[in-house]
Amino acid sequence: MSESRAELLTRLERAAQQIRRDVFRALRAGGGGHVGGSCSAADILSALYFHRMRVRPQEPEWPDRDRFVLSKGHANAALGAVLAQAGFIDPAILDRFYHFDSPFGMHPDIKMAGIEMCTGALGHGLAIATGMALGARMQKQAFHTFVMIGDGELHEGSNWEAALAASHYRLANLTAIIDFNKIAQSGRLTELVGLDPMADKWRAFGWEVREIDGHDMGAVVDALDSLPFHGERPSAIVAHTVKGKGVSFAEDTYLWHSNNVTDEVYARAMAELGAR
Ligand SMILES: [Mg+2]
């Protein structure tokens, strides 16, 4: 029997909460790390890996797989969590986050199955994804390339060079997802360097844009199901999100961009995230 829309959304929402729980599991194992940007990205990662992307966890190098680049590499705890839940890696690796000699570090490393690129030096992922998408066209491969970019990361000028190139080459096989949580490492974007009007900036660079609530699973699914938004332009999903989403003490504050995750913090987070 095929899955109803309500069943689909419930399944993806549950998977997103599992990502958040596993983020805290990993960060406790590592002593701390990037809570805020991992939790803001969780719903989108769930919809990508458990609904939209064509991947084979048992064959991570499958040539026709869709590509995902986490440009905001500091959210690697969330990427590891989704890769574990999808079956790319042994979930036991969550307990080795940031440990010496572990492939699961503070930023993505291609030594871990399912990770396409080492990122976290910010401002590189969009250019890398643009190259992947252009390469797919040149080699007549049908896969789609997704890149998730942090909003604070958009202060890096290299993003805008890549945005120009992607639209110049009419890369309809490329989608950028902006995790627009309005907060960067050291404060609110409006107090640092403002980025509004975000969607208009992407349109001006030749992208086809859709704005969504990045925590409304129905909206996330609808946007991903509508790709590409235009037959000759790259697509941008401007996802309005809340930094630290799902854990009240971490929501909407730069103080939880990165912080210590003690046993007490872990217990408080699990109480809110519905640990079983
Ligand atoms: Mg941010």
PDB file of C-alpha atoms and ligand atoms in Angstrom:
ATOM      1  CA  MET A   1       0.000   0.000   0.000  1.00  0.00           C
ATOM      2  CA  SER A   2       1.408   3.354  -0.920  1.00  0.00           C
ATOM      3  CA  GLU A   3       2.146   5.909   1.748  1.00  0.00           C
ATOM      4  CA  SER A   4      -0.390   8.712   2.231  1.00  0.00           C
ATOM      5  CA  ARG A   5       0.781  12.306   2.468  1.00  0.00           C
ATOM      6  CA  ALA A   6      -0.059  12.406   6.173  1.00  0.00           C
ATOM      7  CA  GLU A   7       1.953   9.232   6.742  1.00  0.00           C
ATOM      8  CA  LEU A   8       4.857  10.648   4.740  1.00  0.00           C
ATOM      9  CA  LEU A   9       4.963  13.871   6.739  1.00  0.00           C
ATOM     10  CA  THR A  10       4.711  12.036  10.057  1.00  0.00           C
ATOM     11  CA  ARG A  11       7.541   9.691   9.049  1.00  0.00           C
ATOM     12  CA  LEU A  12       9.773  12.607   8.028  1.00  0.00           C
ATOM     13  CA  GLU A  13       8.979  14.621  11.162  1.00  0.00           C
ATOM     14  CA  ARG A  14       9.873  11.637  13.331  1.00  0.00           C
ATOM     15  CA  ALA A  15      13.109  11.157  11.416  1.00  0.00           C
ATOM     16  CA  ALA A  16      13.940  14.837  11.933  1.00  0.00           C
ATOM     17  CA  GLN A  17      13.438  14.499  15.685  1.00  0.00           C
ATOM     18  CA  GLN A  18      15.709  11.459  15.615  1.00  0.00           C
ATOM     19  CA  ILE A  19      18.334  13.571  13.854  1.00  0.00           C
ATOM     20  CA  ARG A  20      18.080  16.144  16.648  1.00  0.00           C
ATOM     21  CA  ARG A  21      18.391  13.479  19.347  1.00  0.00           C
ATOM     22  CA  ASP A  22      21.407  12.020  17.569  1.00  0.00           C
ATOM     23  CA  VAL A  23      22.960  15.473  17.263  1.00  0.00           C
ATOM     24  CA  PHE A  24      22.902  15.725  21.041  1.00  0.00           C
ATOM     25  CA  ARG A  25      24.140  12.147  21.380  1.00  0.00           C
ATOM     26  CA  ALA A  26      27.130  12.995  19.191  1.00  0.00           C
ATOM     27  CA  LEU A  27      27.813  16.358  20.742  1.00  0.00           C
ATOM     28  CA  ARG A  28      27.720  14.902  24.244  1.00  0.00           C
ATOM     29  CA  ALA A  29      30.236  12.296  23.131  1.00  0.00           C
ATOM     30  CA  GLY A  30      32.448  15.070  21.797  1.00  0.00           C
ATOM     31  CA  GLY A  31      31.923  17.363  24.766  1.00  0.00           C
ATOM     32  CA  GLY A  32      30.082  19.959  22.725  1.00  0.00           C
ATOM     33  CA  GLY A  33      29.785  21.539  19.311  1.00  0.00           C
ATOM     34  CA  HIS A  34      27.369  23.150  16.909  1.00  0.00           C
ATOM     35  CA  VAL A  35      23.881  22.719  18.300  1.00  0.00           C
ATOM     36  CA  GLY A  36      22.100  25.658  16.680  1.00  0.00           C
ATOM     37  CA  GLY A  37      22.814  25.141  13.006  1.00  0.00           C
ATOM     38  CA  SER A  38      22.438  21.373  13.312  1.00  0.00           C
ATOM     39  CA  CYS A  39      18.928  21.649  14.748  1.00  0.00           C
ATOM     40  CA  SER A  40      17.814  24.330  12.267  1.00  0.00           C
ATOM     41  CA  ALA A  41      18.781  22.009   9.387  1.00  0.00           C
ATOM     42  CA  ALA A  42      17.236  18.786  10.721  1.00  0.00           C
ATOM     43  CA  ASP A  43      13.836  18.917   9.010  1.00  0.00           C
ATOM     44  CA  ILE A  44      15.352  19.669   5.615  1.00  0.00           C
ATOM     45  CA  LEU A  45      17.947  16.916   5.973  1.00  0.00           C
ATOM     46  CA  SER A  46      15.184  14.468   6.844  1.00  0.00           C
ATOM     47  CA  ALA A  47      13.176  15.346   3.736  1.00  0.00           C
ATOM     48  CA  LEU A  48      16.275  15.206   1.528  1.00  0.00           C
ATOM     49  CA  TYR A  49      17.530  11.816   2.659  1.00  0.00           C
ATOM     50  CA  PHE A  50      14.264  10.054   3.455  1.00  0.00           C
ATOM     51  CA  HIS A  51      12.127  11.402   0.634  1.00  0.00           C
ATOM     52  CA  ARG A  52      13.811  13.328  -2.178  1.00  0.00           C
ATOM     53  CA  MET A  53      17.351  12.216  -2.852  1.00  0.00           C
ATOM     54  CA  ARG A  54      18.177   9.128  -4.860  1.00  0.00           C
ATOM     55  CA  VAL A  55      20.930   7.461  -2.858  1.00  0.00           C
ATOM     56  CA  ARG A  56      22.000   3.938  -1.983  1.00  0.00           C
ATOM     57  CA  PRO A  57      23.338   3.717   1.581  1.00  0.00           C
ATOM     58  CA  GLN A  58      24.803   0.264   0.835  1.00  0.00           C
ATOM     59  CA  GLU A  59      26.511   1.636  -2.273  1.00  0.00           C
ATOM     60  CA  PRO A  60      27.588   5.138  -1.279  1.00  0.00           C
ATOM     61  CA  GLU A  61      29.698   5.643  -4.415  1.00  0.00           C
ATOM     62  CA  TRP A  62      26.859   4.700  -6.789  1.00  0.00           C
ATOM     63  CA  PRO A  63      27.652   6.913  -9.814  1.00  0.00           C
ATOM     64  CA  ASP A  64      24.062   8.030 -10.382  1.00  0.00           C
ATOM     65  CA  ARG A  65      23.414   9.091  -6.777  1.00  0.00           C
ATOM     66  CA  ASP A  66      22.192  12.581  -6.072  1.00  0.00           C
ATOM     67  CA  ARG A  67      24.904  14.679  -4.477  1.00  0.00           C
ATOM     68  CA  PHE A  68      24.603  16.598  -1.225  1.00  0.00           C
ATOM     69  CA  VAL A  69      27.202  19.104  -0.081  1.00  0.00           C
ATOM     70  CA  LEU A  70      26.888  20.525   3.424  1.00  0.00           C
ATOM     71  CA  SER A  71      28.588  23.842   2.838  1.00  0.00           C
ATOM     72  CA  LYS A  72      27.837  24.928   6.419  1.00  0.00           C
ATOM     73  CA  GLY A  73      30.135  22.129   7.500  1.00  0.00           C
ATOM     74  CA  HIS A  74      30.006  23.041  11.187  1.00  0.00           C
ATOM     75  CA  ALA A  75      26.587  21.302  11.226  1.00  0.00           C
ATOM     76  CA  ASN A  76      28.335  17.983  10.635  1.00  0.00           C
ATOM     77  CA  ALA A  77      26.726  16.405  13.706  1.00  0.00           C
ATOM     78  CA  ALA A  78      23.392  16.639  11.862  1.00  0.00           C
ATOM     79  CA  LEU A  79      24.884  15.197   8.678  1.00  0.00           C
ATOM     80  CA  GLY A  80      26.387  12.284  10.592  1.00  0.00           C
ATOM     81  CA  ALA A  81      23.060  11.761  12.330  1.00  0.00           C
ATOM     82  CA  VAL A  82      21.134  11.528   9.057  1.00  0.00           C
ATOM     83  CA  LEU A  83      23.774   9.302   7.445  1.00  0.00           C
ATOM     84  CA  ALA A  84      23.583   6.949  10.444  1.00  0.00           C
ATOM     85  CA  GLN A  85      19.795   6.855  10.362  1.00  0.00           C
ATOM     86  CA  ALA A  86      19.824   6.219   6.606  1.00  0.00           C
ATOM     87  CA  GLY A  87      22.242   3.321   6.995  1.00  0.00           C
ATOM     88  CA  PHE A  88      25.385   4.770   5.388  1.00  0.00           C
ATOM     89  CA  ILE A  89      27.354   4.395   8.602  1.00  0.00           C
ATOM     90  CA  ASP A  90      27.152   2.463  11.861  1.00  0.00           C
ATOM     91  CA  PRO A  91      25.201   4.548  14.411  1.00  0.00           C
ATOM     92  CA  ALA A  92      27.859   3.600  16.975  1.00  0.00           C
ATOM     93  CA  ILE A  93      30.059   6.181  15.278  1.00  0.00           C
ATOM     94  CA  LEU A  94      27.857   8.860  16.857  1.00  0.00           C
ATOM     95  CA  ASP A  95      29.553   8.006  20.134  1.00  0.00           C
ATOM     96  CA  ARG A  96      32.965   8.730  18.625  1.00  0.00           C
ATOM     97  CA  PHE A  97      32.156  12.266  17.475  1.00  0.00           C
ATOM     98  CA  TYR A  98      35.246  14.477  17.620  1.00  0.00           C
ATOM     99  CA  HIS A  99      37.318  11.684  19.131  1.00  0.00           C
ATOM    100  CA  PHE A 100      40.932  11.186  18.180  1.00  0.00           C
ATOM    101  CA  ASP A 101      41.237   9.029  15.029  1.00  0.00           C
ATOM    102  CA  SER A 102      37.482   9.151  14.343  1.00  0.00           C
ATOM    103  CA  PRO A 103      36.305   9.982  10.803  1.00  0.00           C
ATOM    104  CA  PHE A 104      33.372  11.821  12.382  1.00  0.00           C
ATOM    105  CA  GLY A 105      34.757  15.203  13.333  1.00  0.00           C
ATOM    106  CA  MET A 106      33.513  18.720  13.831  1.00  0.00           C
ATOM    107  CA  HIS A 107      33.392  19.164  10.041  1.00  0.00           C
ATOM    108  CA  PRO A 108      32.596  16.678   7.229  1.00  0.00           C
ATOM    109  CA  ASP A 109      35.394  14.432   6.041  1.00  0.00           C
ATOM    110  CA  ILE A 110      35.252  12.312   2.875  1.00  0.00           C
ATOM    111  CA  LYS A 111      36.713   9.424   4.854  1.00  0.00           C
ATOM    112  CA  MET A 112      33.150   8.811   6.084  1.00  0.00           C
ATOM    113  CA  ALA A 113      30.701   7.013   3.769  1.00  0.00           C
ATOM    114  CA  GLY A 114      28.114   9.277   2.206  1.00  0.00           C
ATOM    115  CA  ILE A 115      30.119  12.476   2.552  1.00  0.00           C
ATOM    116  CA  GLU A 116      30.862  14.093  -0.789  1.00  0.00           C
ATOM    117  CA  MET A 117      33.243  16.831   0.242  1.00  0.00           C
ATOM    118  CA  CYS A 118      35.275  18.137   3.144  1.00  0.00           C
ATOM    119  CA  THR A 119      33.640  21.430   4.065  1.00  0.00           C
ATOM    120  CA  GLY A 120      33.490  23.858   6.900  1.00  0.00           C
ATOM    121  CA  ALA A 121      35.951  26.384   5.637  1.00  0.00           C
ATOM    122  CA  LEU A 122      32.915  28.471   4.764  1.00  0.00           C
ATOM    123  CA  GLY A 123      32.025  29.743   1.336  1.00  0.00           C
ATOM    124  CA  HIS A 124      33.269  26.799  -0.704  1.00  0.00           C
ATOM    125  CA  GLY A 125      30.284  24.460  -0.964  1.00  0.00           C
ATOM    126  CA  LEU A 126      28.312  26.331  -3.597  1.00  0.00           C
ATOM    127  CA  ALA A 127      31.290  26.509  -5.936  1.00  0.00           C
ATOM    128  CA  ILE A 128      31.959  22.791  -5.407  1.00  0.00           C
ATOM    129  CA  ALA A 129      28.320  21.915  -6.040  1.00  0.00           C
ATOM    130  CA  THR A 130      28.303  24.104  -9.144  1.00  0.00           C
ATOM    131  CA  GLY A 131      31.245  22.100 -10.454  1.00  0.00           C
ATOM    132  CA  MET A 132      29.465  18.826  -9.666  1.00  0.00           C
ATOM    133  CA  ALA A 133      26.348  19.970 -11.517  1.00  0.00           C
ATOM    134  CA  LEU A 134      28.328  21.207 -14.506  1.00  0.00           C
ATOM    135  CA  GLY A 135      30.275  17.953 -14.524  1.00  0.00           C
ATOM    136  CA  ALA A 136      27.041  15.962 -14.513  1.00  0.00           C
ATOM    137  CA  ARG A 137      25.878  17.781 -17.609  1.00  0.00           C
ATOM    138  CA  MET A 138      29.204  17.328 -19.406  1.00  0.00           C
ATOM    139  CA  GLN A 139      29.193  13.600 -18.625  1.00  0.00           C
ATOM    140  CA  LYS A 140      25.489  13.251 -19.413  1.00  0.00           C
ATOM    141  CA  GLN A 141      24.614  12.067 -15.913  1.00  0.00           C
ATOM    142  CA  ALA A 142      21.107  12.607 -14.586  1.00  0.00           C
ATOM    143  CA  PHE A 143      21.822  13.154 -10.889  1.00  0.00           C
ATOM    144  CA  HIS A 144      20.790  16.314  -9.041  1.00  0.00           C
ATOM    145  CA  THR A 145      23.174  18.246  -6.813  1.00  0.00           C
ATOM    146  CA  PHE A 146      21.998  19.819  -3.564  1.00  0.00           C
ATOM    147  CA  VAL A 147      24.006  22.209  -1.430  1.00  0.00           C
ATOM    148  CA  MET A 148      22.998  23.579   1.955  1.00  0.00           C
ATOM    149  CA  ILE A 149      24.399  26.982   2.808  1.00  0.00           C
ATOM    150  CA  GLY A 150      24.277  28.828   6.117  1.00  0.00           C
ATOM    151  CA  ASP A 151      23.012  32.370   6.090  1.00  0.00           C
ATOM    152  CA  GLY A 152      26.004  33.775   7.939  1.00  0.00           C
ATOM    153  CA  GLU A 153      28.136  31.892   5.443  1.00  0.00           C
ATOM    154  CA  LEU A 154      26.733  34.123   2.707  1.00  0.00           C
ATOM    155  CA  HIS A 155      29.012  36.865   3.988  1.00  0.00           C
ATOM    156  CA  GLU A 156      31.714  35.036   2.050  1.00  0.00           C
ATOM    157  CA  GLY A 157      31.976  36.645  -1.389  1.00  0.00           C
ATOM    158  CA  SER A 158      32.897  33.346  -3.029  1.00  0.00           C
ATOM    159  CA  ASN A 159      29.230  32.305  -2.754  1.00  0.00           C
ATOM    160  CA  TRP A 160      28.184  35.106  -5.028  1.00  0.00           C
ATOM    161  CA  GLU A 161      30.855  34.272  -7.594  1.00  0.00           C
ATOM    162  CA  ALA A 162      29.538  30.704  -7.655  1.00  0.00           C
ATOM    163  CA  ALA A 163      25.942  31.963  -7.872  1.00  0.00           C
ATOM    164  CA  LEU A 164      26.910  33.958 -10.969  1.00  0.00           C
ATOM    165  CA  ALA A 165      28.589  30.959 -12.575  1.00  0.00           C
ATOM    166  CA  ALA A 166      25.718  28.569 -11.843  1.00  0.00           C
ATOM    167  CA  SER A 167      23.166  30.792 -13.517  1.00  0.00           C
ATOM    168  CA  HIS A 168      25.534  31.567 -16.401  1.00  0.00           C
ATOM    169  CA  TYR A 169      25.742  27.842 -17.100  1.00  0.00           C
ATOM    170  CA  ARG A 170      21.952  27.441 -16.630  1.00  0.00           C
ATOM    171  CA  LEU A 171      22.402  24.645 -14.115  1.00  0.00           C
ATOM    172  CA  ALA A 172      18.836  23.453 -13.591  1.00  0.00           C
ATOM    173  CA  ASN A 173      20.339  20.328 -12.014  1.00  0.00           C
ATOM    174  CA  LEU A 174      21.571  22.359  -9.027  1.00  0.00           C
ATOM    175  CA  THR A 175      19.618  23.379  -5.923  1.00  0.00           C
ATOM    176  CA  ALA A 176      20.909  25.611  -3.164  1.00  0.00           C
ATOM    177  CA  ILE A 177      19.095  25.463   0.165  1.00  0.00           C
ATOM    178  CA  ILE A 178      19.730  28.440   2.397  1.00  0.00           C
ATOM    179  CA  ASP A 179      19.277  27.651   6.091  1.00  0.00           C
ATOM    180  CA  PHE A 180      18.030  31.150   6.893  1.00  0.00           C
ATOM    181  CA  ASN A 181      18.000  31.128  10.704  1.00  0.00           C
ATOM    182  CA  LYS A 182      18.952  34.825  10.864  1.00  0.00           C
ATOM    183  CA  ILE A 183      21.799  34.202  13.302  1.00  0.00           C
ATOM    184  CA  ALA A 184      25.507  33.642  12.785  1.00  0.00           C
ATOM    185  CA  GLN A 185      28.263  32.644  15.173  1.00  0.00           C
ATOM    186  CA  SER A 186      28.492  35.991  16.942  1.00  0.00           C
ATOM    187  CA  GLY A 187      25.044  37.527  16.673  1.00  0.00           C
ATOM    188  CA  ARG A 188      22.030  38.401  14.563  1.00  0.00           C
ATOM    189  CA  LEU A 189      22.646  39.048  10.895  1.00  0.00           C
ATOM    190  CA  THR A 190      20.861  42.390  11.186  1.00  0.00           C
ATOM    191  CA  GLU A 191      23.524  43.440  13.714  1.00  0.00           C
ATOM    192  CA  LEU A 192      26.443  41.992  11.719  1.00  0.00           C
ATOM    193  CA  VAL A 193      25.971  42.356   7.959  1.00  0.00           C
ATOM    194  CA  GLY A 194      22.354  42.209   6.820  1.00  0.00           C
ATOM    195  CA  LEU A 195      21.302  39.916   3.978  1.00  0.00           C
ATOM    196  CA  ASP A 196      17.754  41.054   3.241  1.00  0.00           C
ATOM    197  CA  PRO A 197      16.106  40.932   0.849  1.00  0.00           C
ATOM    198  CA  MET A 198      17.524  37.407   0.648  1.00  0.00           C
ATOM    199  CA  ALA A 199      15.252  35.992  -2.073  1.00  0.00           C
ATOM    200  CA  ASP A 200      15.634  39.050  -4.298  1.00  0.00           C
ATOM    201  CA  LYS A 201      19.407  38.745  -4.161  1.00  0.00           C
ATOM    202  CA  TRP A 202      19.241  35.200  -5.561  1.00  0.00           C
ATOM    203  CA  ARG A 203      16.724  36.254  -8.208  1.00  0.00           C
ATOM    204  CA  ALA A 204      19.026  39.070  -9.248  1.00  0.00           C
ATOM    205  CA  PHE A 205      21.781  36.490  -9.736  1.00  0.00           C
ATOM    206  CA  GLY A 206      19.558  34.514 -12.117  1.00  0.00           C
ATOM    207  CA  TRP A 207      18.189  31.833  -9.801  1.00  0.00           C
ATOM    208  CA  GLU A 208      14.603  30.648  -9.512  1.00  0.00           C
ATOM    209  CA  VAL A 209      13.627  31.059  -5.878  1.00  0.00           C
ATOM    210  CA  ARG A 210      11.043  29.689  -3.498  1.00  0.00           C
ATOM    211  CA  GLU A 211      10.707  30.792   0.127  1.00  0.00           C
ATOM    212  CA  ILE A 212       9.422  28.307   2.664  1.00  0.00           C
ATOM    213  CA  ASP A 213       9.140  27.669   6.391  1.00  0.00           C
ATOM    214  CA  GLY A 214      12.008  25.219   6.832  1.00  0.00           C
ATOM    215  CA  HIS A 215      10.250  23.518   9.744  1.00  0.00           C
ATOM    216  CA  ASP A 216       6.926  22.981   7.938  1.00  0.00           C
ATOM    217  CA  MET A 217       7.491  19.474   6.593  1.00  0.00           C
ATOM    218  CA  GLY A 218       4.682  19.797   4.067  1.00  0.00           C
ATOM    219  CA  ALA A 219       6.258  22.949   2.654  1.00  0.00           C
ATOM    220  CA  VAL A 220       9.720  21.353   2.581  1.00  0.00           C
ATOM    221  CA  VAL A 221       8.398  18.296   0.731  1.00  0.00           C
ATOM    222  CA  ASP A 222       6.416  20.394  -1.734  1.00  0.00           C
ATOM    223  CA  ALA A 223       9.459  22.512  -2.559  1.00  0.00           C
ATOM    224  CA  LEU A 224      11.704  19.478  -3.044  1.00  0.00           C
ATOM    225  CA  ASP A 225       9.044  17.756  -5.165  1.00  0.00           C
ATOM    226  CA  SER A 226       8.797  20.839  -7.410  1.00  0.00           C
ATOM    227  CA  LEU A 227      12.460  20.828  -8.439  1.00  0.00           C
ATOM    228  CA  PRO A 228      13.738  22.140 -10.694  1.00  0.00           C
ATOM    229  CA  PHE A 229      11.754  25.338 -10.317  1.00  0.00           C
ATOM    230  CA  HIS A 230      12.778  26.405 -13.825  1.00  0.00           C
ATOM    231  CA  GLY A 231      14.078  24.429 -16.781  1.00  0.00           C
ATOM    232  CA  GLU A 232      17.109  26.642 -17.425  1.00  0.00           C
ATOM    233  CA  ARG A 233      17.965  28.163 -14.065  1.00  0.00           C
ATOM    234  CA  PRO A 234      19.440  26.839 -10.822  1.00  0.00           C
ATOM    235  CA  SER A 235      16.928  26.616  -7.972  1.00  0.00           C
ATOM    236  CA  ALA A 236      17.234  28.298  -4.584  1.00  0.00           C
ATOM    237  CA  ILE A 237      15.133  27.348  -1.586  1.00  0.00           C
ATOM    238  CA  VAL A 238      15.240  30.107   1.006  1.00  0.00           C
ATOM    239  CA  ALA A 239      14.231  28.181   4.114  1.00  0.00           C
ATOM    240  CA  HIS A 240      13.201  30.335   7.045  1.00  0.00           C
ATOM    241  CA  THR A 241      14.368  28.439  10.105  1.00  0.00           C
ATOM    242  CA  VAL A 242      15.023  28.848  13.816  1.00  0.00           C
ATOM    243  CA  LYS A 243      18.523  28.306  15.109  1.00  0.00           C
ATOM    244  CA  GLY A 244      18.459  25.532  17.719  1.00  0.00           C
ATOM    245  CA  LYS A 245      14.941  24.496  16.670  1.00  0.00           C
ATOM    246  CA  GLY A 246      13.316  21.921  18.934  1.00  0.00           C
ATOM    247  CA  VAL A 247      15.239  22.648  22.120  1.00  0.00           C
ATOM    248  CA  SER A 248      13.835  25.678  23.941  1.00  0.00           C
ATOM    249  CA  PHE A 249      17.020  26.790  25.669  1.00  0.00           C
ATOM    250  CA  ALA A 250      18.954  26.753  22.401  1.00  0.00           C
ATOM    251  CA  GLU A 251      16.374  28.386  20.142  1.00  0.00           C
ATOM    252  CA  ASP A 252      17.023  31.692  18.425  1.00  0.00           C
ATOM    253  CA  THR A 253      20.242  32.605  20.215  1.00  0.00           C
ATOM    254  CA  TYR A 254      23.828  32.824  19.008  1.00  0.00           C
ATOM    255  CA  LEU A 255      24.935  31.483  22.417  1.00  0.00           C
ATOM    256  CA  TRP A 256      24.041  28.009  21.163  1.00  0.00           C
ATOM    257  CA  HIS A 257      25.764  28.330  17.801  1.00  0.00           C
ATOM    258  CA  SER A 258      28.361  26.177  19.519  1.00  0.00           C
ATOM    259  CA  ASN A 259      28.422  25.278  23.157  1.00  0.00           C
ATOM    260  CA  ASN A 260      29.287  22.565  25.661  1.00  0.00           C
ATOM    261  CA  VAL A 261      26.945  19.592  25.845  1.00  0.00           C
ATOM    262  CA  THR A 262      27.254  18.193  29.343  1.00  0.00           C
ATOM    263  CA  ASP A 263      25.287  15.244  30.692  1.00  0.00           C
ATOM    264  CA  GLU A 264      22.844  17.749  32.201  1.00  0.00           C
ATOM    265  CA  VAL A 265      22.392  19.604  28.899  1.00  0.00           C
ATOM    266  CA  TYR A 266      21.906  16.277  27.151  1.00  0.00           C
ATOM    267  CA  ALA A 267      19.210  15.231  29.628  1.00  0.00           C
ATOM    268  CA  ARG A 268      17.352  18.546  29.210  1.00  0.00           C
ATOM    269  CA  ALA A 269      17.500  18.243  25.434  1.00  0.00           C
ATOM    270  CA  MET A 270      16.302  14.634  25.447  1.00  0.00           C
ATOM    271  CA  ALA A 271      13.363  15.572  27.687  1.00  0.00           C
ATOM    272  CA  GLU A 272      12.235  18.074  25.057  1.00  0.00           C
ATOM    273  CA  LEU A 273      12.986  15.919  22.022  1.00  0.00           C
ATOM    274  CA  GLY A 274      10.904  12.987  23.188  1.00  0.00           C
ATOM    275  CA  ALA A 275      13.634  10.479  23.957  1.00  0.00           C
ATOM    276  CA  ARG A 276      12.228   7.022  24.410  1.00  0.00           C
TER     277      ARG A 276
HETATM  278 MG    MG B   1      22.766  31.116  10.600  1.00  0.00          MG
END
